[in-house]
PDB file of C-alpha atoms in Angstrom:
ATOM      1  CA  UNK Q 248     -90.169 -26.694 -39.074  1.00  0.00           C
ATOM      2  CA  UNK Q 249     -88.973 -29.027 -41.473  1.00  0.00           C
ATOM      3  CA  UNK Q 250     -85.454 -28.142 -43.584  1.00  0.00           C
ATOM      4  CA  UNK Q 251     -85.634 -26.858 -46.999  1.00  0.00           C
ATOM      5  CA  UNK Q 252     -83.452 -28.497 -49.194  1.00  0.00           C
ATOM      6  CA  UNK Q 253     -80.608 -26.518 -51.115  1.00  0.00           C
ATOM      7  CA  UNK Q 254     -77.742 -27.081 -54.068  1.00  0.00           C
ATOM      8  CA  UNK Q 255     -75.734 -24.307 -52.276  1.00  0.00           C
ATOM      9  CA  UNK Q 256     -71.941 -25.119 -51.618  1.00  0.00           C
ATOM     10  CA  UNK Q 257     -71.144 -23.335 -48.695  1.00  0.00           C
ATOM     11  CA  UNK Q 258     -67.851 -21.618 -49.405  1.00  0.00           C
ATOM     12  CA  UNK Q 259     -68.062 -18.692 -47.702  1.00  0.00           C
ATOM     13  CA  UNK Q 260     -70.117 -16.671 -44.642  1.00  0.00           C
ATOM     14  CA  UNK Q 261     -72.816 -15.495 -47.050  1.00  0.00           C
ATOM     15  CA  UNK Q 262     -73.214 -18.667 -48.675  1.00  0.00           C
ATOM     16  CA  UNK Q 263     -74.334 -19.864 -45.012  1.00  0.00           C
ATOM     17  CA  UNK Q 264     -76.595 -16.981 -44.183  1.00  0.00           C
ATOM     18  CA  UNK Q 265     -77.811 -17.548 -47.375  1.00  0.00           C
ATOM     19  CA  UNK Q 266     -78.675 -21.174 -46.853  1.00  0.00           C
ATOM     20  CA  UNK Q 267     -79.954 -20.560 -43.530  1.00  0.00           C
ATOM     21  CA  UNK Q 268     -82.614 -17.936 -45.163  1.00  0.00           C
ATOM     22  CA  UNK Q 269     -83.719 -20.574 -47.082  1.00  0.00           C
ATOM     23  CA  UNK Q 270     -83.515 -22.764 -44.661  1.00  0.00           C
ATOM     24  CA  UNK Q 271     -85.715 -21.055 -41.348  1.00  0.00           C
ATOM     25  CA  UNK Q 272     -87.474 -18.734 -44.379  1.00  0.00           C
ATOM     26  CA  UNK Q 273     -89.574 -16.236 -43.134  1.00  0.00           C
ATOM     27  CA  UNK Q 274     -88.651 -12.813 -41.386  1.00  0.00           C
ATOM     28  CA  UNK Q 275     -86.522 -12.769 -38.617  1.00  0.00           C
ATOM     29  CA  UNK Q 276     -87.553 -11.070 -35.177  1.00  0.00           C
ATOM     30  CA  UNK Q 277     -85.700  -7.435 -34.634  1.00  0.00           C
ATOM     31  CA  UNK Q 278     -83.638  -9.433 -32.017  1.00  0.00           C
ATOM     32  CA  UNK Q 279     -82.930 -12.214 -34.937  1.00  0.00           C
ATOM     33  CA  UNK Q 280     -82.004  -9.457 -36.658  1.00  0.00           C
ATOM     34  CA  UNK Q 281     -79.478  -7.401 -35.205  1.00  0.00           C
ATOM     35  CA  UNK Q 282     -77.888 -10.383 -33.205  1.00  0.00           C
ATOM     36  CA  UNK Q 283     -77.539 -11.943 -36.365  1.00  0.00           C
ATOM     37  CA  UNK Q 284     -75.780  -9.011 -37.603  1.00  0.00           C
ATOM     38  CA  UNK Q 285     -73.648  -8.726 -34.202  1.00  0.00           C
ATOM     39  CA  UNK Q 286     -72.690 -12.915 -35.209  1.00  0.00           C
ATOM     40  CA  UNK Q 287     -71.305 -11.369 -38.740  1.00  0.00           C
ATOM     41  CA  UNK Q 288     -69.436  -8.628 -37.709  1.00  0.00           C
ATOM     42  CA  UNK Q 289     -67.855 -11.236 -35.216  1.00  0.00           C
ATOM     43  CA  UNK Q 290     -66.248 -13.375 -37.980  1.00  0.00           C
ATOM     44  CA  UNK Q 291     -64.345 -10.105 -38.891  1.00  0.00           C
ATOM     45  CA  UNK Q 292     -62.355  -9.942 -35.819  1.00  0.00           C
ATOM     46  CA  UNK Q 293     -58.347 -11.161 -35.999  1.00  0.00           C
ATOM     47  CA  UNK Q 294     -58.544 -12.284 -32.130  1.00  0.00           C
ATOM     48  CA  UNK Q 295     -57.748 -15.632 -31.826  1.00  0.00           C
ATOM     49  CA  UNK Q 296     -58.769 -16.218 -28.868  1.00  0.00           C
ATOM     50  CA  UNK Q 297     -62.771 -14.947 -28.957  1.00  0.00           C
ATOM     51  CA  UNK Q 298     -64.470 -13.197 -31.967  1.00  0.00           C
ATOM     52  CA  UNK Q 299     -67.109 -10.729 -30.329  1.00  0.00           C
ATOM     53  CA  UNK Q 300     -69.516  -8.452 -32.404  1.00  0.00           C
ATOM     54  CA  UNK Q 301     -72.039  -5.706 -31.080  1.00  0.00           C
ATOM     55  CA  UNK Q 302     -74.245  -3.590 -32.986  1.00  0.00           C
ATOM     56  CA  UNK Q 303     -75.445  -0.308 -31.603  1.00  0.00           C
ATOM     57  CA  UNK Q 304     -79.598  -0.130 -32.286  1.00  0.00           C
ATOM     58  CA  UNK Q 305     -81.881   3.005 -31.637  1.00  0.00           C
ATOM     59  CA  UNK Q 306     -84.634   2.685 -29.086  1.00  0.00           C
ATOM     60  CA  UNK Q 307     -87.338   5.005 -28.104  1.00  0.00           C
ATOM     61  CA  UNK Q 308     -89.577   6.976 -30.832  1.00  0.00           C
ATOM     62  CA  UNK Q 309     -87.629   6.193 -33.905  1.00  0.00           C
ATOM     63  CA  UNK Q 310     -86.549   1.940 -32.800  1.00  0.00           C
ATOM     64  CA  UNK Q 311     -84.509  -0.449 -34.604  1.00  0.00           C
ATOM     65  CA  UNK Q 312     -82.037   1.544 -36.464  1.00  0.00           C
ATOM     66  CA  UNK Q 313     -78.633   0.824 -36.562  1.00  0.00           C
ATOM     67  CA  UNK Q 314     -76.624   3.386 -35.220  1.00  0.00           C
ATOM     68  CA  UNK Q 315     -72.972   1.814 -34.650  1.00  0.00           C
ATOM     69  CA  UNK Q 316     -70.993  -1.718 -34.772  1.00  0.00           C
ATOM     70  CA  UNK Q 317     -68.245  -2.960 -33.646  1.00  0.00           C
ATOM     71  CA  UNK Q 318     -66.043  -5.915 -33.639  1.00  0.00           C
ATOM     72  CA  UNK Q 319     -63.110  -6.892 -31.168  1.00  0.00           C
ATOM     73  CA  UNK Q 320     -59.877  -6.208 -33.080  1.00  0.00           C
ATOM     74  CA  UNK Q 321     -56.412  -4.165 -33.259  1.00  0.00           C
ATOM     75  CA  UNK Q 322     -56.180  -0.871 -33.191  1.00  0.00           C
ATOM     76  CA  UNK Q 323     -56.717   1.023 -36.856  1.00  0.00           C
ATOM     77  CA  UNK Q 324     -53.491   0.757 -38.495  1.00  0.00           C
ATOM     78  CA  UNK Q 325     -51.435  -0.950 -36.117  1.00  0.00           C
ATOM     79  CA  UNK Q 326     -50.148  -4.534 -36.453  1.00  0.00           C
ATOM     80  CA  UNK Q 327     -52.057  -7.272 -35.672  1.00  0.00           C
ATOM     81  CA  UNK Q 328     -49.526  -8.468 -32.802  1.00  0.00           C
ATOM     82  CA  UNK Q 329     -50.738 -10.498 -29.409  1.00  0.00           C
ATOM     83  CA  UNK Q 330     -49.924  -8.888 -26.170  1.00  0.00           C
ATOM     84  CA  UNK Q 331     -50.966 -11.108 -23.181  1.00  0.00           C
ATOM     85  CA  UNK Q 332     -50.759  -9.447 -19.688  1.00  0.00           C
ATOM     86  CA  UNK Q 333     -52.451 -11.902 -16.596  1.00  0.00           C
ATOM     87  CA  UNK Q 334     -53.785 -13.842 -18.958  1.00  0.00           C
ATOM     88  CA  UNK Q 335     -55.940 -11.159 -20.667  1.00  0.00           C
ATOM     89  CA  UNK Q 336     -54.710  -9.959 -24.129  1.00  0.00           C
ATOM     90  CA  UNK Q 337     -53.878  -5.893 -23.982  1.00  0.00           C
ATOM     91  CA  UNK Q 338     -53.816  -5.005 -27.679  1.00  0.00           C
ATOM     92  CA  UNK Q 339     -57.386  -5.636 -28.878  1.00  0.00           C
ATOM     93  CA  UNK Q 340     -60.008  -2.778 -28.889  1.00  0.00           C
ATOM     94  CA  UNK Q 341     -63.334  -4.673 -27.438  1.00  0.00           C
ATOM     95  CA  UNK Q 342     -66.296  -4.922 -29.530  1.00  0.00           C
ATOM     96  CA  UNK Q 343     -68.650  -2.413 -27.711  1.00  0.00           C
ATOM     97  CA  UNK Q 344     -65.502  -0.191 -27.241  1.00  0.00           C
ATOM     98  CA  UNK Q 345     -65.419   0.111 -31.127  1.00  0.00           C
ATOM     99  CA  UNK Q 346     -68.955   0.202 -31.479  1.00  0.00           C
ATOM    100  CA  UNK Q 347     -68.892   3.244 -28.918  1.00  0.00           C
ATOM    101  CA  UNK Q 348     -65.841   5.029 -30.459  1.00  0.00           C
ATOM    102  CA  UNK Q 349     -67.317   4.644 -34.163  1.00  0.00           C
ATOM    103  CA  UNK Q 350     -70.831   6.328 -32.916  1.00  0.00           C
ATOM    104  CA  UNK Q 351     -68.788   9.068 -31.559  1.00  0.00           C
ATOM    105  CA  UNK Q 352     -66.876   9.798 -34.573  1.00  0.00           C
ATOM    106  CA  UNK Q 353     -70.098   9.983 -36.556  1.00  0.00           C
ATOM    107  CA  UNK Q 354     -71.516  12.098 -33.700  1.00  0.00           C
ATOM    108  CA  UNK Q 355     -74.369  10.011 -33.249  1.00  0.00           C
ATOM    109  CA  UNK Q 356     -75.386   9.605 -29.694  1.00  0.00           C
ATOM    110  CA  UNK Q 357     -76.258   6.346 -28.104  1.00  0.00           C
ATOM    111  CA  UNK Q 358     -78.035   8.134 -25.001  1.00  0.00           C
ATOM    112  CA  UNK Q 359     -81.204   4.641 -24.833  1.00  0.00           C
ATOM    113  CA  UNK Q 360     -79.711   2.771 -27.159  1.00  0.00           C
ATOM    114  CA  UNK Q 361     -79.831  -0.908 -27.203  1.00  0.00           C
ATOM    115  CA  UNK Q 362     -76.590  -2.802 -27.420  1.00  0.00           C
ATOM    116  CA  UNK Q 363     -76.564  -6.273 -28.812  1.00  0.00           C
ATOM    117  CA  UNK Q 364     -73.629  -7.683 -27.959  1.00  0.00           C
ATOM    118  CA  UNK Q 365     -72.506 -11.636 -28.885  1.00  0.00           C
ATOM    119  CA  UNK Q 366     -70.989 -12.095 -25.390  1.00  0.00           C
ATOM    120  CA  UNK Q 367     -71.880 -10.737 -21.916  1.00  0.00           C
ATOM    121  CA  UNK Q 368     -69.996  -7.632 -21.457  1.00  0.00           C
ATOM    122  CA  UNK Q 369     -66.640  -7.163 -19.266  1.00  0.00           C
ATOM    123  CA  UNK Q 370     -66.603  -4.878 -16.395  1.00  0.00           C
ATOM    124  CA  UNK Q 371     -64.754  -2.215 -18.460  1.00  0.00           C
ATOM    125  CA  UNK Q 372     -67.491  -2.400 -21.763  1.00  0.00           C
ATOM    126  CA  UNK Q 373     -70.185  -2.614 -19.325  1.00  0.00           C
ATOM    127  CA  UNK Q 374     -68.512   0.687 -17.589  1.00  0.00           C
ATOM    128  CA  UNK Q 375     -67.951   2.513 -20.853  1.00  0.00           C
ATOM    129  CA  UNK Q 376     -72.201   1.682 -22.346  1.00  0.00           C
ATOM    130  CA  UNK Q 377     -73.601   2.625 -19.612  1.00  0.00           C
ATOM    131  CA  UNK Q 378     -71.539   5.646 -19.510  1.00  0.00           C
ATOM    132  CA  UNK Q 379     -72.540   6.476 -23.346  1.00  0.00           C
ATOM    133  CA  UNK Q 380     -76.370   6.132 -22.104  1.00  0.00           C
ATOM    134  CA  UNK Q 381     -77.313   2.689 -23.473  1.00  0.00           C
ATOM    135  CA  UNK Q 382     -80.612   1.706 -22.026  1.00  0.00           C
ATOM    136  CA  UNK Q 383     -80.557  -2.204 -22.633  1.00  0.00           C
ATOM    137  CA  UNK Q 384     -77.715  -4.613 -23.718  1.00  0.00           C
ATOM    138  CA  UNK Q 385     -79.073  -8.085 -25.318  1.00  0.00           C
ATOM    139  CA  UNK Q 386     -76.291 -10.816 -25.398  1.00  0.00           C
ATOM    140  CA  UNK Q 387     -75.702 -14.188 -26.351  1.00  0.00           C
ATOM    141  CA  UNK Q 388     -73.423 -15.929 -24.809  1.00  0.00           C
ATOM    142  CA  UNK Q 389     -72.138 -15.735 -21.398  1.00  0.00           C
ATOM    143  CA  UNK Q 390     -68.262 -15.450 -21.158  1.00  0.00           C
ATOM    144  CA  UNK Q 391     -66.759 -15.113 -17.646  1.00  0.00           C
ATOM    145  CA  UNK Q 392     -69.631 -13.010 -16.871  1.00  0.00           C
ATOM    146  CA  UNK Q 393     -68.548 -10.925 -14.099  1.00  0.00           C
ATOM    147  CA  UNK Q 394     -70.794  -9.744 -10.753  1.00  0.00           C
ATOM    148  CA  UNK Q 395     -69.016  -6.324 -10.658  1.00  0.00           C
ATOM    149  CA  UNK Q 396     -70.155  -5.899 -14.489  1.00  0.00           C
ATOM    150  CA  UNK Q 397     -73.774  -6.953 -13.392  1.00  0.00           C
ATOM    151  CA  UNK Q 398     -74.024  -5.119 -10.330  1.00  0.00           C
ATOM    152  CA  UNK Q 399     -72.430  -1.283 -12.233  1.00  0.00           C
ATOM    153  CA  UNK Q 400     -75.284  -2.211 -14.802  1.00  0.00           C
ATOM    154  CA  UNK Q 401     -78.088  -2.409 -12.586  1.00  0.00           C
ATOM    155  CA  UNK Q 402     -76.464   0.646 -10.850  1.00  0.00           C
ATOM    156  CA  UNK Q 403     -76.754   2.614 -13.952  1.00  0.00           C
ATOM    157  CA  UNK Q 404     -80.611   1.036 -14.259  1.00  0.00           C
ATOM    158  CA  UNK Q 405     -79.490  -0.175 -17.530  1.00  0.00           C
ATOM    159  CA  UNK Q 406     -81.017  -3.199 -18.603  1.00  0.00           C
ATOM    160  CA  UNK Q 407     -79.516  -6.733 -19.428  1.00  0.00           C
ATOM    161  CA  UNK Q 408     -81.126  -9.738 -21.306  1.00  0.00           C
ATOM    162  CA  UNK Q 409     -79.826 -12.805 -22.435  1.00  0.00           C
ATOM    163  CA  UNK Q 410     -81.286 -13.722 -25.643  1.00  0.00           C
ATOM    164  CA  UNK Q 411     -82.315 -17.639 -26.100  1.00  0.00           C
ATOM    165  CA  UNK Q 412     -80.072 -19.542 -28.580  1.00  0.00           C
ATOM    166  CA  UNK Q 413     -82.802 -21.367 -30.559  1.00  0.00           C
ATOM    167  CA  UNK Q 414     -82.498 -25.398 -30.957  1.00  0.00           C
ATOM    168  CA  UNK Q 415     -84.098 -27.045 -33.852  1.00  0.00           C
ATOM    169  CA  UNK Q 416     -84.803 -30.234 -33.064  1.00  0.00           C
TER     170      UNK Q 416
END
């Protein structure tokens, strides 16, 4: 696929979804989609040391509505201060954590819901989805993807794929 030329000045994250509509043009898979939407809510996160987003879909009769999303961040409210324990920062509320919390304070169950999530999921996220009944988790990136995380998954006959970054060459 060849680029389409634009005049946009990219000065902000919507100018660059907005050139990369133009850009790949037509319509995005449901997996485009929502991962594209777990990307955004990413660049909202105040971590500096990862930016993770994960977006809470519906499966079964009624698919592909978003239900929940989440982004890795401080708590609501409380300063936005670092605290580092074994080299693993203590202060931040995890993506899918939030995701999970904000579906229960809607009361909207997540029991087969798919989870696309921008990096694998730690022990403790994978843990707490499979808990809240999510069927299938779609990721992007690995990140210190942990055998514990994969095995409790597969335990819980939950689902995990890794969706393919796309090149364009």
């Amino acid at each position: 696929m060849d680029p389409v030329s634009t005049d946009i000045e990219i000065t902000s994250p919507v100018d660059l979804i907005a050139e990369a509509t133009e850009r790949f043009g037509g319509r995005p898979s449901w997996d485009e989609y929502f991962m594209a939407t777990a990307v955004l809510l990413s660049t909202r996160s105040p971590c500096e040391r990862l930016h993770v987003g994960c977006v809470m879909v519906s499966g079964g009769a009624r698919p592909n509505r978003l239900i929940a999303a989440g982004y890795n961040g401080y708590l609501p409210g409380a300063r936005h201060t670092s605290r580092v324990r074994d080299g693993h920062e203590q202060a931040t509320v995890h993506a899918e954590q939030n995701a999970v919390a904000e579906a229960a304070r809607r009361g909207s169950p997540l029991e087969g819901c798919v989870a696309y999530v921008t990096h694998y999921p730690c022990i403790n996220c994978a843990k707490i989805l499979a808990a809240a009944g999510i069927g299938e988790i779609r990721y992007r990136m690995d990140y210190h993807n942990d055998p514990i995380a994969a095995e409790l998954l597969a335990d819980a006959d939950v689902q995990v794929t890794q969706l393919p970054r796309q090149t364009q060459d």
